XYZ file of C-alpha atoms in Angstrom:
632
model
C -5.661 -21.102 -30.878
C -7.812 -23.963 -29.665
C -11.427 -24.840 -31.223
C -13.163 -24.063 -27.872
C -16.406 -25.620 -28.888
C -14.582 -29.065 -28.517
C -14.214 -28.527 -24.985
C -16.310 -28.245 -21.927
C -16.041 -25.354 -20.075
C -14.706 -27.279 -17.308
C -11.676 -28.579 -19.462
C -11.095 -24.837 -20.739
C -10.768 -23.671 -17.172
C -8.728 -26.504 -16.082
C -5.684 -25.436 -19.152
C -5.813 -21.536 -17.607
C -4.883 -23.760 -14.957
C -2.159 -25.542 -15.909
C -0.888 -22.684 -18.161
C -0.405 -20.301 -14.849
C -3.483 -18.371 -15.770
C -5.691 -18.358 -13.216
C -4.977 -20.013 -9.665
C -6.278 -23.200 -8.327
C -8.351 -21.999 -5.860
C -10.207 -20.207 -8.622
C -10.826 -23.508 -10.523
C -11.869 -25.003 -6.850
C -14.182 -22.710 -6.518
C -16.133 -23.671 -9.985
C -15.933 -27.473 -8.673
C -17.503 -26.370 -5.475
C -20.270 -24.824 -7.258
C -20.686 -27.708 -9.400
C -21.157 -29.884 -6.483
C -23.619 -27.480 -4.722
C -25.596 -28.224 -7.561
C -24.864 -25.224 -10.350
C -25.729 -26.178 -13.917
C -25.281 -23.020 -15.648
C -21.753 -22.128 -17.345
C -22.043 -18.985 -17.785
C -22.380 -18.497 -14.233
C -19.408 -20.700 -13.268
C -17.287 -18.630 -15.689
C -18.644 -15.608 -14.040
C -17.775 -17.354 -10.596
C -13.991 -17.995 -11.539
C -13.713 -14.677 -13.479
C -14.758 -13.012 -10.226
C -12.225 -15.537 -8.005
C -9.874 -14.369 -10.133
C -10.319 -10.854 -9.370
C -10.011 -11.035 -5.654
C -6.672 -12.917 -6.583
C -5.533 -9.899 -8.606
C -6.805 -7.469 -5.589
C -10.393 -6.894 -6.785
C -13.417 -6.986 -4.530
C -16.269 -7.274 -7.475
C -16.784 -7.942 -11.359
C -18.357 -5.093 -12.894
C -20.277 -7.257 -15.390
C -20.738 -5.311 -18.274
C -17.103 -4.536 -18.776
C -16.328 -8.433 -18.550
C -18.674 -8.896 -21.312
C -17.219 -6.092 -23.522
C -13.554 -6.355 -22.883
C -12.953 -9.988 -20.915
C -9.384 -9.777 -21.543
C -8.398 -6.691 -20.453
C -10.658 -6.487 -17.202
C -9.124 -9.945 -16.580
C -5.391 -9.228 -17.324
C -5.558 -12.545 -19.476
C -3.422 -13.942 -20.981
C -1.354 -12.886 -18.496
C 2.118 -11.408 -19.130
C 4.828 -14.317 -20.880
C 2.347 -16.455 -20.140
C 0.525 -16.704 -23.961
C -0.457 -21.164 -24.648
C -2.009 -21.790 -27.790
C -3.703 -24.282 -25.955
C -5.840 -22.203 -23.939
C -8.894 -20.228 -25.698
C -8.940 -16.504 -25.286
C -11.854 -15.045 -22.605
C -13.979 -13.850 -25.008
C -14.385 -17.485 -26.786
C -15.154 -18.892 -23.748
C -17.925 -15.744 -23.483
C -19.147 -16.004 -26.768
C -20.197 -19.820 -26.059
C -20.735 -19.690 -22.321
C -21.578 -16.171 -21.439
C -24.501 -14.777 -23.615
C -26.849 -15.141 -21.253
C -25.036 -14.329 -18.560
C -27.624 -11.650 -16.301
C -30.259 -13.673 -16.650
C -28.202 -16.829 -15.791
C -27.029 -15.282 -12.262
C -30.262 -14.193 -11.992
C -32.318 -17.450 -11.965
C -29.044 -19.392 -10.118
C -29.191 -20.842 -6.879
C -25.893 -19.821 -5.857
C -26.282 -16.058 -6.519
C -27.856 -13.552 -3.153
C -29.930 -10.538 -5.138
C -30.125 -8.883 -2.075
C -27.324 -10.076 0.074
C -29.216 -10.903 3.058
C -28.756 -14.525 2.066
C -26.096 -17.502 2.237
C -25.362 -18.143 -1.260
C -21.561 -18.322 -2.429
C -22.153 -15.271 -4.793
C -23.646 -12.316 -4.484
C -25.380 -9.956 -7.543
C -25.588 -6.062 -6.792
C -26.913 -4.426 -9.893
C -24.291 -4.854 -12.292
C -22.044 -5.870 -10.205
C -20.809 -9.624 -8.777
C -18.977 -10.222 -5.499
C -17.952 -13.262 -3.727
C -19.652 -13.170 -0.736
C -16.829 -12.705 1.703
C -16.368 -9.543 0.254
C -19.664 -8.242 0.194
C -19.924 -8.464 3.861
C -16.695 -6.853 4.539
C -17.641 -3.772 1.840
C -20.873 -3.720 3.785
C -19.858 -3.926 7.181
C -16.722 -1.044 6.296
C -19.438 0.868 4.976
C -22.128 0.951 7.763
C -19.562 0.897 10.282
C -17.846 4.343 8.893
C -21.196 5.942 8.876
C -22.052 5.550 12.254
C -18.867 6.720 12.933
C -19.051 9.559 11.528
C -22.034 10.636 12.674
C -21.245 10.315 16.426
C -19.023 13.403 17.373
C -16.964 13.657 20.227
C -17.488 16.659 22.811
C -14.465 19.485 22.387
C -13.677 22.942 23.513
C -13.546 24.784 19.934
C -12.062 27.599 21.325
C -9.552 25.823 23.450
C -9.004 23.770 19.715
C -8.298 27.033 18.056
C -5.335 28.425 20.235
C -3.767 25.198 20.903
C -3.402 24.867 16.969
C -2.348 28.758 16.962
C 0.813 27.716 19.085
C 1.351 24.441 16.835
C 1.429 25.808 13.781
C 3.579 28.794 12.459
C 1.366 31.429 9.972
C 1.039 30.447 6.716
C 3.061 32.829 4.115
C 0.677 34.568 1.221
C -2.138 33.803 2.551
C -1.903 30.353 1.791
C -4.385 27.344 3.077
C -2.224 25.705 6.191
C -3.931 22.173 5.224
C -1.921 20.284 8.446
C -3.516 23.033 10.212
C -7.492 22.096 8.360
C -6.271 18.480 9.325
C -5.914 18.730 12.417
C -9.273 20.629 12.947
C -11.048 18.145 11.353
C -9.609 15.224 13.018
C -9.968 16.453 16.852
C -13.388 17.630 15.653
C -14.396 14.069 13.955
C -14.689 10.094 15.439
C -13.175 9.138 11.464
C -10.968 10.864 9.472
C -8.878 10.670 6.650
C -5.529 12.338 6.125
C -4.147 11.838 2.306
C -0.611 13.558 0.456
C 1.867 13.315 -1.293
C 5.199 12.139 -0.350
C 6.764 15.420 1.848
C 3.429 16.822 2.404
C 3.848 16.644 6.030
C 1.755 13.587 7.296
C 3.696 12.469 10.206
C 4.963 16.247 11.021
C 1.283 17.014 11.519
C 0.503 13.448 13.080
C 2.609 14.729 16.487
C 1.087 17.886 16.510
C -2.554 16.355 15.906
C -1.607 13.915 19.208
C -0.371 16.861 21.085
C -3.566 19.033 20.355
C -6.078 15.872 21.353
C -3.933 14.895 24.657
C -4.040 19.070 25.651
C -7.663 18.834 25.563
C -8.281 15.891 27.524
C -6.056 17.128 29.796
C -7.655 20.531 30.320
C -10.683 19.235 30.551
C -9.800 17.268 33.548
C -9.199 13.946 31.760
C -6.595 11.075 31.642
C -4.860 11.533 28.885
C -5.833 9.855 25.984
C -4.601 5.821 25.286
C -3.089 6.074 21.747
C -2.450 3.246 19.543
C 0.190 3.702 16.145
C 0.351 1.108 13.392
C 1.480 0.470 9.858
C 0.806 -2.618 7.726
C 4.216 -3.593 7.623
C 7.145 -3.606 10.180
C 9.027 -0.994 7.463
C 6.494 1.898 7.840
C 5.714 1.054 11.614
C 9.404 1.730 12.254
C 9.817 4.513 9.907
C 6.208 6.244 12.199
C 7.998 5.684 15.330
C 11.116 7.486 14.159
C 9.556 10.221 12.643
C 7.412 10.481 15.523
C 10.144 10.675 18.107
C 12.414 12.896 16.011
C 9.478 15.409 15.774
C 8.623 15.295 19.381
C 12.087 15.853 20.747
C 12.235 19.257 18.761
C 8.832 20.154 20.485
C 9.870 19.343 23.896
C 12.716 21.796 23.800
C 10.352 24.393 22.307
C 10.212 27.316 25.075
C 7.581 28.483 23.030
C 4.992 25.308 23.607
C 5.893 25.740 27.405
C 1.668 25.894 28.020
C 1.697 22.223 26.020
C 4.432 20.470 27.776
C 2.228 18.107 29.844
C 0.402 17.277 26.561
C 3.539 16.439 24.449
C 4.914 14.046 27.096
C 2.445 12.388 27.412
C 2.685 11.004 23.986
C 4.199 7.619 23.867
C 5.605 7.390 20.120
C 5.290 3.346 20.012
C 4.300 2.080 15.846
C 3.601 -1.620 15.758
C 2.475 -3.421 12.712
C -1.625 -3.741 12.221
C -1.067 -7.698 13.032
C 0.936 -7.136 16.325
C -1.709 -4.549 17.469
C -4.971 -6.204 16.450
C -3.175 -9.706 18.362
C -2.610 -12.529 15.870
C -3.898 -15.840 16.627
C -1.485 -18.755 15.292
C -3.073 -19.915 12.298
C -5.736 -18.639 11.980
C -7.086 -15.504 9.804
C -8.970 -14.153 12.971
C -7.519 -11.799 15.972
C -7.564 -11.748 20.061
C -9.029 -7.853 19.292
C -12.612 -8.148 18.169
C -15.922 -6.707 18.596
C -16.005 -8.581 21.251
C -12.572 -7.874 22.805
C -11.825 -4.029 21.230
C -8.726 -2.341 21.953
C -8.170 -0.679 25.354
C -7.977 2.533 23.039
C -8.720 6.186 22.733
C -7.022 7.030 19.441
C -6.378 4.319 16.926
C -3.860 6.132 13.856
C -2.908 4.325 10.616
C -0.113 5.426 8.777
C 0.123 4.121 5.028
C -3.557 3.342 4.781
C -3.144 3.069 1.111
C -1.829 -0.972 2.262
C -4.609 -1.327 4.256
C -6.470 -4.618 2.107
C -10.280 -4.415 3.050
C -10.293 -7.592 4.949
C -7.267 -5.861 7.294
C -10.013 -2.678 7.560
C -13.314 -4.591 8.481
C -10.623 -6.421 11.586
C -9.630 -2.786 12.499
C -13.017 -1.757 12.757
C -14.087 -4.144 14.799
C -11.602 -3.567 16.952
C -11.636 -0.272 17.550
C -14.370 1.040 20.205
C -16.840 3.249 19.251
C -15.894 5.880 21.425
C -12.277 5.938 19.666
C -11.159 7.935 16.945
C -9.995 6.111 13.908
C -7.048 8.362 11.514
C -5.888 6.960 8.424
C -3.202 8.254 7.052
C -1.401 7.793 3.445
C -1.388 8.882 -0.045
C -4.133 7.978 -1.892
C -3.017 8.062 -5.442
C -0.611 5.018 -4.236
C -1.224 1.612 -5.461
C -3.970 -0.270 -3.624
C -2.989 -2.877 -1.007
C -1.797 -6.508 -3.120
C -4.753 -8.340 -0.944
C -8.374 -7.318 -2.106
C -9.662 -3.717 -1.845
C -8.919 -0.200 -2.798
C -10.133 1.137 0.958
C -8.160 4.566 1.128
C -8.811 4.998 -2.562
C -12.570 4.440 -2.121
C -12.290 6.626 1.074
C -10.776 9.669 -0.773
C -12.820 9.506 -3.912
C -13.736 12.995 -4.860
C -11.164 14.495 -2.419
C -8.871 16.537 -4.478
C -11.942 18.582 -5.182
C -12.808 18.964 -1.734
C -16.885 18.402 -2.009
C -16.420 20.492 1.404
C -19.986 21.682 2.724
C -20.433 25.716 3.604
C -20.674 24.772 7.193
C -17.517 22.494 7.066
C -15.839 24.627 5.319
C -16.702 27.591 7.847
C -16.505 25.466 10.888
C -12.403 24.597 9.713
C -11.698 28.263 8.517
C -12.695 29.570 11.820
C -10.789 26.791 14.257
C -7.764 26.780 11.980
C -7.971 30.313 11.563
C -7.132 29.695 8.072
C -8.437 32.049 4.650
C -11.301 31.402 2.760
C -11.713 28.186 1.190
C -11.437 28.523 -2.507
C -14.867 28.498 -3.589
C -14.252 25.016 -6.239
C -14.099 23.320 -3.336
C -17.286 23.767 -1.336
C -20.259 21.750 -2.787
C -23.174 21.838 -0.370
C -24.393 18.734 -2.192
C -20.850 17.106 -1.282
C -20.944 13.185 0.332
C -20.791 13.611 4.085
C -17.232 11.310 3.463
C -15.414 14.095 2.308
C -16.320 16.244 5.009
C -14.346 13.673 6.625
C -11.395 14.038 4.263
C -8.557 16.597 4.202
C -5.884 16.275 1.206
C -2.665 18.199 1.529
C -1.536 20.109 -1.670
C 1.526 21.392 -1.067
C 5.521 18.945 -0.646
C 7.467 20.886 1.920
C 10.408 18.374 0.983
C 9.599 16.106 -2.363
C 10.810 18.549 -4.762
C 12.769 18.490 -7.960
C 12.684 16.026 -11.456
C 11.524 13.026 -9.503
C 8.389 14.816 -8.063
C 7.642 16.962 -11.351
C 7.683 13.079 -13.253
C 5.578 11.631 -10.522
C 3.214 14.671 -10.359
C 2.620 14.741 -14.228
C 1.965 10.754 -14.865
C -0.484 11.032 -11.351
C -2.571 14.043 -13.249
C -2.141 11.786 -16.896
C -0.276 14.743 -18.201
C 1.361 13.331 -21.346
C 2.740 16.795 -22.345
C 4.541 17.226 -18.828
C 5.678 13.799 -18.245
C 7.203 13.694 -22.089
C 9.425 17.076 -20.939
C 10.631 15.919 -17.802
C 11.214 12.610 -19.853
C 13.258 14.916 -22.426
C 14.766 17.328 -19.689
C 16.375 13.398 -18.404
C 17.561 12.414 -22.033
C 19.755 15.683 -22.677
C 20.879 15.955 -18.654
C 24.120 15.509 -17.437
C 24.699 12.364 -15.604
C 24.235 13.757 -12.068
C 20.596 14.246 -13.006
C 18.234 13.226 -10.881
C 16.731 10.876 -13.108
C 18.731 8.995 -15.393
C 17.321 6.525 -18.462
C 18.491 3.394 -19.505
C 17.306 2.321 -23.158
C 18.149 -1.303 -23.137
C 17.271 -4.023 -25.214
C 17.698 -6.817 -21.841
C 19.137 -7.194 -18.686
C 22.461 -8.931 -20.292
C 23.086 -5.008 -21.936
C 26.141 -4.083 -20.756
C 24.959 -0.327 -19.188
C 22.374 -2.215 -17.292
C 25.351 -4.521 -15.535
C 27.405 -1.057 -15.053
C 24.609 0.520 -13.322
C 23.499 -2.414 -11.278
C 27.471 -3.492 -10.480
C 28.331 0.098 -10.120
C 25.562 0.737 -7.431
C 25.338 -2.542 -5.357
C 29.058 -2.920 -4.847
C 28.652 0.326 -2.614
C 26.704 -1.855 0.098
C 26.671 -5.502 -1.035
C 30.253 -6.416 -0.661
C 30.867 -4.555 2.144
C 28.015 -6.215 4.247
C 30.059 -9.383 3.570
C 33.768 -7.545 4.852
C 33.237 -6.225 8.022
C 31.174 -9.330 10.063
C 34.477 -10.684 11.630
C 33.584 -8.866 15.032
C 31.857 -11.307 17.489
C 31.579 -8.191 20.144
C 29.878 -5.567 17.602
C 27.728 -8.333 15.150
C 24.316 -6.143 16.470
C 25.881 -2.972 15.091
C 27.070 -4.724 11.717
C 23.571 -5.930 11.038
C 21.641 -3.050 11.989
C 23.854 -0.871 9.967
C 23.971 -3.526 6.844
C 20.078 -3.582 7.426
C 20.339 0.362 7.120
C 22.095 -0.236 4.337
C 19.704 -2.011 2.184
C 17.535 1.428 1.795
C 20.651 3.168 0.076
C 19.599 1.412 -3.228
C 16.622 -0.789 -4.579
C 15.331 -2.066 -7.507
C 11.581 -2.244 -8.508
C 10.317 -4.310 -11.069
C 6.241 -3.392 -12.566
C 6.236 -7.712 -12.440
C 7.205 -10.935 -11.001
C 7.283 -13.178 -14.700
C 9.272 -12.844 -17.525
C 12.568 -11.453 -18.551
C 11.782 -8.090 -17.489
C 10.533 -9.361 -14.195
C 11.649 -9.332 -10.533
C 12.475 -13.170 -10.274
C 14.843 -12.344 -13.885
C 16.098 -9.528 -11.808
C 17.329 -10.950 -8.995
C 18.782 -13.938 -11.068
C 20.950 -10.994 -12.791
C 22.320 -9.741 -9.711
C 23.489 -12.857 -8.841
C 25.246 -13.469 -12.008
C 26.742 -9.681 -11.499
C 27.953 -10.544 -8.113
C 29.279 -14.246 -8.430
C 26.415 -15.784 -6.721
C 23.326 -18.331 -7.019
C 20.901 -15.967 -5.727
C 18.372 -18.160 -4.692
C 20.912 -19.750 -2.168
C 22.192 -18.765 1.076
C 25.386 -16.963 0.741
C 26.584 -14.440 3.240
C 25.066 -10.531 2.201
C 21.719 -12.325 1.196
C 18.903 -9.748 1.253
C 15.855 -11.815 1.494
C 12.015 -10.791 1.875
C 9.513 -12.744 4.241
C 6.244 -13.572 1.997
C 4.046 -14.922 3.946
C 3.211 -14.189 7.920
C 4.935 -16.492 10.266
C 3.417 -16.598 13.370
C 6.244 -19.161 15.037
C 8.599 -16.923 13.938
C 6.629 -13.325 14.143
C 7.789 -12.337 10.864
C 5.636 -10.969 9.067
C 4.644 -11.000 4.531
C 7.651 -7.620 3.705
C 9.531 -7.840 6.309
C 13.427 -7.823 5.254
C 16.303 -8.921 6.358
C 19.901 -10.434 5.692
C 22.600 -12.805 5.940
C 25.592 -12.382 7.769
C 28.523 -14.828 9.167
C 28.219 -15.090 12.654
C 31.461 -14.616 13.890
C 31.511 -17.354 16.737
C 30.582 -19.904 14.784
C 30.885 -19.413 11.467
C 27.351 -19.888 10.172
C 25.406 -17.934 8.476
C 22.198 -15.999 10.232
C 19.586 -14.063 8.766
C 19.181 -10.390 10.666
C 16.046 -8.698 11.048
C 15.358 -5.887 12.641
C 13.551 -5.389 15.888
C 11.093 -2.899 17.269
C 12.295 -3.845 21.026
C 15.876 -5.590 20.753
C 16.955 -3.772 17.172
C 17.940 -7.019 15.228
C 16.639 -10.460 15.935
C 18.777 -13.426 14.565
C 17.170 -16.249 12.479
C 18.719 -19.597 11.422
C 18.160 -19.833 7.133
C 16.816 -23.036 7.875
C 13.948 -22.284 9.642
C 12.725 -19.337 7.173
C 10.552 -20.770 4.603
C 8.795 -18.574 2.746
C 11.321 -15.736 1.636
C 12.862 -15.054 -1.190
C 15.974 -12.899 -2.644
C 15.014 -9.027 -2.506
C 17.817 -7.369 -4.448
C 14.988 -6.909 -6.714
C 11.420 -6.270 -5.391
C 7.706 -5.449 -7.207
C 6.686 -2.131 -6.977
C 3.540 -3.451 -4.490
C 6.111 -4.883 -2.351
C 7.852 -1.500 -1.882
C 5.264 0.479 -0.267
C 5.853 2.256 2.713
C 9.624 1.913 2.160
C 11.935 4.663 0.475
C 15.227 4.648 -1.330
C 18.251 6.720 -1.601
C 18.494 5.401 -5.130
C 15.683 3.674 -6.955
C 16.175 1.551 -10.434
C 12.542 1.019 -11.885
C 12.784 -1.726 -14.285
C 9.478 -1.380 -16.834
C 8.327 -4.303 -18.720
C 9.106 -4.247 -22.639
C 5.534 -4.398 -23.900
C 1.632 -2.869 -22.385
C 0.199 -4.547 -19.444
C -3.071 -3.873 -17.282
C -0.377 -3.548 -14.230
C 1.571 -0.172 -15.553
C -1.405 1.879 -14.541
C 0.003 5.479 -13.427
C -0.433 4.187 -9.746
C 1.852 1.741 -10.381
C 3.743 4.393 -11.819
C 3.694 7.043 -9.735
C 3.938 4.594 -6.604
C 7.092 3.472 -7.575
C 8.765 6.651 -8.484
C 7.868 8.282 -5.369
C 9.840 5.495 -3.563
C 13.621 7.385 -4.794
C 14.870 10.000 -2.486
C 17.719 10.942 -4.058
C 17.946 9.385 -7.586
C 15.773 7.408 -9.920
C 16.856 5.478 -12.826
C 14.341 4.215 -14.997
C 15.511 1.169 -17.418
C 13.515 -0.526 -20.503
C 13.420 -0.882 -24.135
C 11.690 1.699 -26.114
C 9.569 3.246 -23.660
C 10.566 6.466 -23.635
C 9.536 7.332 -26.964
C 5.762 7.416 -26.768
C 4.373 10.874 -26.124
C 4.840 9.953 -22.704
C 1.963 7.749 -22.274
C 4.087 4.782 -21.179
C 6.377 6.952 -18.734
């Protein structure tokens, strides 16, 4: 451990630095304050501990918790990443920090109000970089007014157009989709939020089918709609689920009355970027306050991605008279960029907070029973009147749900059965467990050679067809979902770069090269190219020629063909972090848990990357699956 007091603070910051702690930009940021003329160090370690945060996906500091536990707020040292060179955050605090509040108080760089200019801005307890103040404040005053405007509807044209939509609930259950769709037709904002098989896009067609039958009725155009996802994945997966569930409904004698409504629904998903209108290099977009979208119904599926920068860009481009639906599960990790907005927006909500006249209003239009009484709160924030949760999976059922479900309540008792019902199971279990003491144990090659061989190697055997290539690569593309692997990190041996280096060894391969059946990941947006940060393709022989080309696929042509050479920010993907893997599912999911406690396995992280197995989830580690549960 280093004798801090023989360093500046400056020098301190500059080894977290060099040591991979914090990033470069952070330690910018204290020179820039330096040279706007800061003397105080306890507010330029404040300033880099909060430039930190927004790296790590974190709008604000809450200040007293950085005074009583720097390290863990901070996540420093990070993971593999301990130098005995650096001194801990809580030396530097002890020496820098003590007068912290009073320092950001008196500083020139810190807004008290944030009306101001200054770099930094102090709310209470709590210190933002500016950037992200404005966006918080702006999502926050913009959502009010939203949801205080109401659109004008027929409530009793509402009621029988969602009596044909929806089938009668059985024991006089709650039809939530039902509630949902109530509340959104009713409502400029809402919020949709569930679990994996609760229903969200079955009750997305049926929400776009009740809004186009009233504008319809009432003598209207039908309503411009607009579909997006944050990534290419999820937009793809809306538009399929879309267009499966409207074909059933079109051939529905039954919905005869609603026929002009339903096809009138164009079922197009395009990513956030492609909708809002990217502008090459550059963090702004063609759609604006000042250009909105040519709109009537903007929906978001997989909110939970949405970062709070991507939010404040949607609002602005969304008209006024437009309703705004996001859709996702809360209780999902937060986007990787800055800002918790879906988790902010459904605070409170599995409570319901409902008020007696919301609560009435939605009873009567859904013709749905009584509201269980826990749930109304007259005294509830008008957001959750805004809010409907679903509570009941109509398809994610079984040991993977009942694991997920107990680690997203914290239920140590229920998460260490299902962990013991997986230990004494037969190996066609759902879930399967795989105490290991590294990657080089030989049960972790089986399972990884055992399941990869499946797809991998046949991706690579059947490109010799120059007049069928499109088919090969969307169905080796299609492939890629049969089985994944999700790592909690990105460092150290239990780690997704350590990962991916494995599966190269299993398979014969440098994996960081280009070798035909390459699954790479785009990380970064690429405007020249459209591809955007998740976007996934893979390497195949082009039979013509005899080079290789990397497939992605394509909203419009299917799969779009890019030489290696001119992709240069991907990486290998047989491997991916949990973050990276939202919005996506897997037939079979290996979830690879680091061998000691980290900040990052929070149950989100958790439960996020559980949910992501359809069919099978093995979980692999060392020793974690002996602790009451609290780790699993």
């Amino acid at each position: 451990m280093s004798n801090v007091t023989t360093h500046t603070l400056f020098e301190a910051l500059s080894q977290w630095r060099d040591a991979g702690w914090i990033r470069s930009i952070d330690l910018a940021f204290v020179e820039f304050l330096q040279q706007a003329g800061e003397r105080s160090d306890a507010v330029l370690l404040a300033a880099c501990c909060v430039s930190h945060q927004a790296g790590r996906g974190h709008t604000q500091v809450d200040l007293k918790a950085l005074m009583d536990a720097p390290e863990t707020l901070l996540n420093l040292p990070p993971e593999n990443r301990h130098a005995a060179d650096c001194a801990l955050p809580s030396e530097l605090f002890k020496q820098y920090g003590l007068d912290l509040n009073d320092a950001l108080a008196a500083s020139q760089c810190v807004d008290l109000n944030g009306h101001g200019t200054e770099p930094l801005v102090l709310s209470e307890h709590t210190l933002y970089l500016r950037r992200y103040w404005q966006y918080e404040t702006f999502i926050e005053q913009s959502v009010q007014a939203r949801m205080q405007d109401r659109p004008v509807i027929n409530d009793e044209l509402l009621k029988s157009t969602l009596a044909k939509l929806f089938a009668p609930t059985e024991n006089g259950d709650i039809n939530w989709q039902r509630v949902a769709c109530a509340n959104t037709v009713r409502n400029r904002f809402s919020v949709i939020t569930g679990g994996p098989g609760t229903g969200k896009t079955y009750t997305v067609v049926r929400l776009l089918t009740a809004l186009q039958h009233q504008a319809l009725t009432l003598g209207l155009p039908p309503l411009r709609v607009s579909l997006a996802a944050p990534t290419g994945k999820a937009a793809a997966r809306l538009t399929e689920s879309i267009e499966n569930e409207l074909e059933q409904l079109v051939q529905n004698d039954k919905l005869s009355s609603l026929k002009d409504a339903l096809l009138s629904i164009q079922p197009e998903g395009k990513t956030l970027h492609r909708l809002l209108g990217v502008k090459p290099n550059s963090r702004a977009f063609k759609h604006n306050a000042e250009n909105p979208l040519r709109t009537d119904v903007v929906i978001v599926d997989e909110a939970s991605m949405i970062d709070i920068e991507m939010m404040t860009a949607l609002l602005k481009a969304t008209p006024k008279h437009a309703r705004l639906v996001l859709i996702g599960d809360k209780d999902q990790l937060a986007s990787v960029e800055a800002g918790a907005v879906l988790g902010n927006l459904c605070a409170g909500a599995d409570e319901g907070h409902y008020h007696s006249e919301t609560a009435k209003w939605l009873q009567n239009i859904a013709d749905t029973p009584t509201f269980p009484s826990e749930l109304i709160d007259d005294k509830g924030e008008q957001r959750l009147q805004h809010v409907v949760k679903f509570r009941k999976s109509y398809r994610f059922k079984g040991p993977i749900a009942d694991l997920a479900n107990a680690i997203n309540r914290q239920d140590d008792a229920a998460t260490q059965q299902e962990i013991e019902k997986a230990k004494a199971a037969e190996e066609d279990y759902p879930v399967n467990l795989y105490e290991v003491s590294s990657l080089d144990d030989p049960a972790f090659e089986a399972l990884i050679r055992g399941s990869l061989t499946l797809h991998v190697r046949n991706n690579a055997d059947t490109t010799t067809d120059a007049n069928n290539i499109n088919e090969i690569a969307h169905e080796a593309l299609q492939n890629l979902s049969n089985f994944q692997i999700l790592t909690a990190l990105r460092e150290g041996p239990w780690g997704m770069k350590a990962v991916n280096q494995k599966v190269g060894d299993i398979l014969g391969v440098n994996a960081n090269t280009w070798y035909e059946g390459r699954p790479v990941m785009v990380t970064k947006n690429d405007y020249g190219l459209k591809l955007n940060n998740g976007d996934i393709g893979i390497a195949l022989k082009d039979p013509e020629h005899g080079h290789l080309r990397v497939a992605f696929p394509d909203q419009e042509h299917g799969v779009r063909w890019i030489l290696p050479s001119r992709l240069t920010h991907i990486e290998t993907v047989y491997a991916m972090t949990v973050h990276k893997s939202q919005g996506s599912e897997f037939k079979h999911t290996v979830m690879i848990l680091p061998e000691h406690d980290s900040p990052v396995m929070s149950k989100e992280l958790l439960y996020t990357g559980i949910t992501r197995a359809k069919e099978r989830l093995s979980l692999v580690g060392n020793k974690l699956f002996s602790q009451g549960g609290k780790r699993v």
